[in-house]
């Protein structure tokens, strides 16, 4: 894997490109100005939920944080060259397998949630579809309040409009492959 991506630098660049002050981005996203400032200065890392709020407030997709320079029609991502985002408390890290194709309709990631980690307490909704495949471990996927337990080798495919959250229900790290269309994560 490649070194951790500089989320703060990219966030600040996007904010400035949109001619937004910290206060304006805070108002749009619901994230405090203090937290945004700390993220931009790399004093803290955002949770995945916070990052999604900021990206949405900037009118972007999460893929903006994984894009490589020189977008193209074919993108080969070697195992040791994957973009990596780590959340604030090191509870999950995400590796992007799809980078560099302009206007891609697909996002494929590998996530590694730590024991007991729930990706977005309260759940999340977005347009499109998701497929979650468990590579290693056991998780609970909750869709509109209904829990589904998945183990290594299991997959679940669902509409993104369903309120959904994913939790590592084991004492071990797990590894998941997620396919999201359109890219919203």
mmCIF file of C-alpha atoms in Angstrom:
data_model
loop_
_atom_site.group_PDB
_atom_site.id
_atom_site.type_symbol
_atom_site.label_atom_id
_atom_site.label_comp_id
_atom_site.label_asym_id
_atom_site.label_seq_id
_atom_site.Cartn_x
_atom_site.Cartn_y
_atom_site.Cartn_z
ATOM 1 C CA UNK A 1 0.000 0.000 0.000
ATOM 2 C CA UNK A 2 1.076 3.549 -0.602
ATOM 3 C CA UNK A 3 1.546 6.016 2.232
ATOM 4 C CA UNK A 4 -1.510 7.632 3.789
ATOM 5 C CA UNK A 5 -3.067 10.222 1.491
ATOM 6 C CA UNK A 6 -2.889 13.891 2.590
ATOM 7 C CA UNK A 7 -6.598 14.512 3.187
ATOM 8 C CA UNK A 8 -6.046 17.917 4.815
ATOM 9 C CA UNK A 9 -4.133 19.364 1.894
ATOM 10 C CA UNK A 10 -6.723 18.131 -0.622
ATOM 11 C CA UNK A 11 -9.626 19.427 1.490
ATOM 12 C CA UNK A 12 -8.064 22.877 1.751
ATOM 13 C CA UNK A 13 -7.398 22.918 -2.005
ATOM 14 C CA UNK A 14 -11.038 22.035 -2.772
ATOM 15 C CA UNK A 15 -12.365 24.606 -0.291
ATOM 16 C CA UNK A 16 -10.234 27.345 -1.846
ATOM 17 C CA UNK A 17 -11.192 26.281 -5.395
ATOM 18 C CA UNK A 18 -14.821 26.764 -4.323
ATOM 19 C CA UNK A 19 -13.965 30.180 -2.806
ATOM 20 C CA UNK A 20 -15.329 29.111 0.575
ATOM 21 C CA UNK A 21 -14.234 30.281 3.993
ATOM 22 C CA UNK A 22 -13.960 27.825 6.862
ATOM 23 C CA UNK A 23 -17.211 29.262 8.238
ATOM 24 C CA UNK A 24 -19.041 28.789 4.927
ATOM 25 C CA UNK A 25 -17.882 25.176 4.603
ATOM 26 C CA UNK A 26 -18.853 24.587 8.225
ATOM 27 C CA UNK A 27 -22.331 25.967 7.605
ATOM 28 C CA UNK A 28 -22.798 23.812 4.495
ATOM 29 C CA UNK A 29 -21.434 20.607 6.028
ATOM 30 C CA UNK A 30 -22.421 20.756 9.685
ATOM 31 C CA UNK A 31 -18.768 20.184 10.650
ATOM 32 C CA UNK A 32 -17.285 22.735 13.066
ATOM 33 C CA UNK A 33 -14.798 25.318 11.796
ATOM 34 C CA UNK A 34 -12.328 24.125 14.422
ATOM 35 C CA UNK A 35 -12.499 20.551 13.160
ATOM 36 C CA UNK A 36 -12.195 21.616 9.508
ATOM 37 C CA UNK A 37 -9.169 23.757 10.363
ATOM 38 C CA UNK A 38 -7.528 20.880 12.251
ATOM 39 C CA UNK A 39 -8.179 18.498 9.345
ATOM 40 C CA UNK A 40 -6.736 20.963 6.824
ATOM 41 C CA UNK A 41 -3.608 21.389 8.966
ATOM 42 C CA UNK A 42 -3.312 17.595 9.383
ATOM 43 C CA UNK A 43 -3.645 17.853 13.152
ATOM 44 C CA UNK A 44 -6.451 15.301 13.005
ATOM 45 C CA UNK A 45 -7.942 12.937 10.450
ATOM 46 C CA UNK A 46 -11.664 12.999 9.672
ATOM 47 C CA UNK A 47 -13.932 10.054 10.276
ATOM 48 C CA UNK A 48 -15.358 8.598 7.097
ATOM 49 C CA UNK A 49 -18.739 10.165 7.964
ATOM 50 C CA UNK A 50 -17.176 13.610 8.465
ATOM 51 C CA UNK A 51 -15.232 13.303 5.221
ATOM 52 C CA UNK A 52 -18.435 12.418 3.366
ATOM 53 C CA UNK A 53 -20.209 15.497 4.813
ATOM 54 C CA UNK A 54 -17.369 17.779 3.736
ATOM 55 C CA UNK A 55 -17.139 16.298 0.252
ATOM 56 C CA UNK A 56 -20.891 16.590 -0.221
ATOM 57 C CA UNK A 57 -20.801 20.233 0.949
ATOM 58 C CA UNK A 58 -18.108 20.877 -1.661
ATOM 59 C CA UNK A 59 -20.263 19.315 -4.389
ATOM 60 C CA UNK A 60 -17.748 16.536 -4.982
ATOM 61 C CA UNK A 61 -17.646 12.747 -4.814
ATOM 62 C CA UNK A 62 -15.341 10.858 -2.476
ATOM 63 C CA UNK A 63 -13.419 9.617 -5.497
ATOM 64 C CA UNK A 64 -11.853 13.098 -5.701
ATOM 65 C CA UNK A 65 -9.615 11.987 -2.823
ATOM 66 C CA UNK A 66 -8.464 8.886 -4.691
ATOM 67 C CA UNK A 67 -7.957 10.302 -8.175
ATOM 68 C CA UNK A 68 -4.567 10.030 -9.722
ATOM 69 C CA UNK A 69 -3.047 12.688 -11.912
ATOM 70 C CA UNK A 70 -3.634 12.238 -15.627
ATOM 71 C CA UNK A 71 -7.102 10.727 -15.818
ATOM 72 C CA UNK A 72 -7.467 8.084 -18.496
ATOM 73 C CA UNK A 73 -9.640 5.314 -19.927
ATOM 74 C CA UNK A 74 -7.738 2.464 -18.276
ATOM 75 C CA UNK A 75 -6.548 2.420 -14.702
ATOM 76 C CA UNK A 76 -4.271 -0.274 -13.316
ATOM 77 C CA UNK A 77 -3.865 -0.167 -9.548
ATOM 78 C CA UNK A 78 -1.048 -2.321 -8.201
ATOM 79 C CA UNK A 79 -1.397 -3.694 -4.686
ATOM 80 C CA UNK A 80 1.440 -1.538 -3.353
ATOM 81 C CA UNK A 81 0.154 1.610 -5.129
ATOM 82 C CA UNK A 82 -3.399 1.821 -3.746
ATOM 83 C CA UNK A 83 -4.607 5.144 -2.380
ATOM 84 C CA UNK A 84 -5.315 4.845 1.324
ATOM 85 C CA UNK A 85 -7.541 6.785 3.712
ATOM 86 C CA UNK A 86 -7.389 6.099 7.448
ATOM 87 C CA UNK A 87 -10.076 7.423 9.771
ATOM 88 C CA UNK A 88 -9.429 9.636 12.788
ATOM 89 C CA UNK A 89 -9.266 6.862 15.374
ATOM 90 C CA UNK A 90 -7.648 4.222 13.138
ATOM 91 C CA UNK A 91 -10.865 2.218 13.310
ATOM 92 C CA UNK A 92 -11.053 1.610 9.576
ATOM 93 C CA UNK A 93 -8.938 2.193 6.540
ATOM 94 C CA UNK A 94 -10.045 2.216 2.934
ATOM 95 C CA UNK A 95 -8.068 1.237 -0.151
ATOM 96 C CA UNK A 96 -9.303 2.401 -3.548
ATOM 97 C CA UNK A 97 -9.139 -0.060 -6.437
ATOM 98 C CA UNK A 98 -10.682 2.346 -8.951
ATOM 99 C CA UNK A 99 -8.824 5.571 -9.635
ATOM 100 C CA UNK A 100 -8.024 7.761 -12.558
ATOM 101 C CA UNK A 101 -10.896 7.183 -14.993
ATOM 102 C CA UNK A 102 -12.735 10.415 -15.657
ATOM 103 C CA UNK A 103 -16.474 10.331 -14.896
ATOM 104 C CA UNK A 104 -16.278 6.739 -13.657
ATOM 105 C CA UNK A 105 -19.672 5.209 -12.863
ATOM 106 C CA UNK A 106 -18.171 2.713 -10.439
ATOM 107 C CA UNK A 107 -16.239 2.799 -7.169
ATOM 108 C CA UNK A 108 -14.542 -0.317 -5.816
ATOM 109 C CA UNK A 109 -12.851 -0.228 -2.426
ATOM 110 C CA UNK A 110 -11.423 -2.605 0.131
ATOM 111 C CA UNK A 111 -12.219 -1.639 3.712
ATOM 112 C CA UNK A 112 -10.630 -2.931 6.887
ATOM 113 C CA UNK A 113 -12.856 -2.132 9.896
ATOM 114 C CA UNK A 114 -11.404 -2.858 13.332
ATOM 115 C CA UNK A 115 -13.231 -5.005 15.922
ATOM 116 C CA UNK A 116 -16.557 -3.478 16.935
ATOM 117 C CA UNK A 117 -16.339 -0.618 14.418
ATOM 118 C CA UNK A 118 -19.599 0.598 12.860
ATOM 119 C CA UNK A 119 -19.034 2.628 9.700
ATOM 120 C CA UNK A 120 -21.732 5.291 10.138
ATOM 121 C CA UNK A 121 -23.790 5.121 13.340
ATOM 122 C CA UNK A 122 -27.348 5.910 12.358
ATOM 123 C CA UNK A 123 -26.761 4.711 8.815
ATOM 124 C CA UNK A 124 -26.290 6.290 5.412
ATOM 125 C CA UNK A 125 -28.284 6.605 2.185
ATOM 126 C CA UNK A 126 -27.284 7.530 -1.360
ATOM 127 C CA UNK A 127 -28.500 7.045 -4.922
ATOM 128 C CA UNK A 128 -27.450 3.878 -6.732
ATOM 129 C CA UNK A 129 -26.465 0.421 -5.556
ATOM 130 C CA UNK A 130 -23.860 -1.296 -3.398
ATOM 131 C CA UNK A 131 -22.421 -4.749 -3.202
ATOM 132 C CA UNK A 132 -20.489 -5.824 -0.111
ATOM 133 C CA UNK A 133 -18.360 -8.983 -0.286
ATOM 134 C CA UNK A 134 -16.705 -10.312 2.872
ATOM 135 C CA UNK A 135 -13.130 -11.368 2.155
ATOM 136 C CA UNK A 136 -12.203 -12.106 5.771
ATOM 137 C CA UNK A 137 -14.139 -12.087 9.040
ATOM 138 C CA UNK A 138 -17.792 -11.519 9.914
ATOM 139 C CA UNK A 139 -19.920 -8.370 9.683
ATOM 140 C CA UNK A 140 -23.451 -7.219 10.274
ATOM 141 C CA UNK A 141 -25.073 -5.162 7.521
ATOM 142 C CA UNK A 142 -28.229 -3.372 8.644
ATOM 143 C CA UNK A 143 -30.629 -2.319 5.882
ATOM 144 C CA UNK A 144 -33.598 -0.170 6.938
ATOM 145 C CA UNK A 145 -33.310 -1.606 10.448
ATOM 146 C CA UNK A 146 -33.051 -5.264 9.381
ATOM 147 C CA UNK A 147 -29.724 -6.911 10.298
ATOM 148 C CA UNK A 148 -27.952 -9.418 8.038
ATOM 149 C CA UNK A 149 -24.897 -11.354 9.220
ATOM 150 C CA UNK A 150 -22.285 -12.086 6.573
ATOM 151 C CA UNK A 151 -19.187 -14.258 6.842
ATOM 152 C CA UNK A 152 -16.157 -14.749 4.595
ATOM 153 C CA UNK A 153 -17.346 -15.575 1.082
ATOM 154 C CA UNK A 154 -20.811 -14.009 1.549
ATOM 155 C CA UNK A 155 -22.055 -11.030 -0.448
ATOM 156 C CA UNK A 156 -25.022 -8.690 -0.192
ATOM 157 C CA UNK A 157 -26.307 -6.423 -2.974
ATOM 158 C CA UNK A 158 -28.748 -3.604 -2.174
ATOM 159 C CA UNK A 159 -30.108 -0.267 -3.286
ATOM 160 C CA UNK A 160 -28.238 2.680 -1.803
ATOM 161 C CA UNK A 161 -31.515 4.416 -0.938
ATOM 162 C CA UNK A 162 -31.948 1.927 1.925
ATOM 163 C CA UNK A 163 -30.578 3.299 5.195
ATOM 164 C CA UNK A 164 -27.519 1.126 5.680
ATOM 165 C CA UNK A 165 -24.621 0.618 8.037
ATOM 166 C CA UNK A 166 -21.919 -1.991 8.432
ATOM 167 C CA UNK A 167 -20.446 -3.256 11.692
ATOM 168 C CA UNK A 168 -17.536 -5.574 12.444
ATOM 169 C CA UNK A 169 -19.126 -7.917 14.992
ATOM 170 C CA UNK A 170 -15.943 -9.855 15.745
ATOM 171 C CA UNK A 171 -12.883 -9.426 17.931
ATOM 172 C CA UNK A 172 -10.706 -9.489 14.808
ATOM 173 C CA UNK A 173 -10.091 -7.158 11.895
ATOM 174 C CA UNK A 174 -12.205 -7.892 8.842
ATOM 175 C CA UNK A 175 -11.669 -7.236 5.159
ATOM 176 C CA UNK A 176 -14.485 -6.235 2.812
ATOM 177 C CA UNK A 177 -14.756 -5.508 -0.878
ATOM 178 C CA UNK A 178 -17.371 -2.865 -1.699
ATOM 179 C CA UNK A 179 -18.669 -1.968 -5.141
ATOM 180 C CA UNK A 180 -20.642 1.279 -5.283
ATOM 181 C CA UNK A 181 -22.401 2.793 -8.268
ATOM 182 C CA UNK A 182 -22.484 5.649 -8.886
ATOM 183 C CA UNK A 183 -19.423 6.546 -6.809
ATOM 184 C CA UNK A 184 -20.681 8.113 -3.596
ATOM 185 C CA UNK A 185 -18.234 6.812 -1.015
#
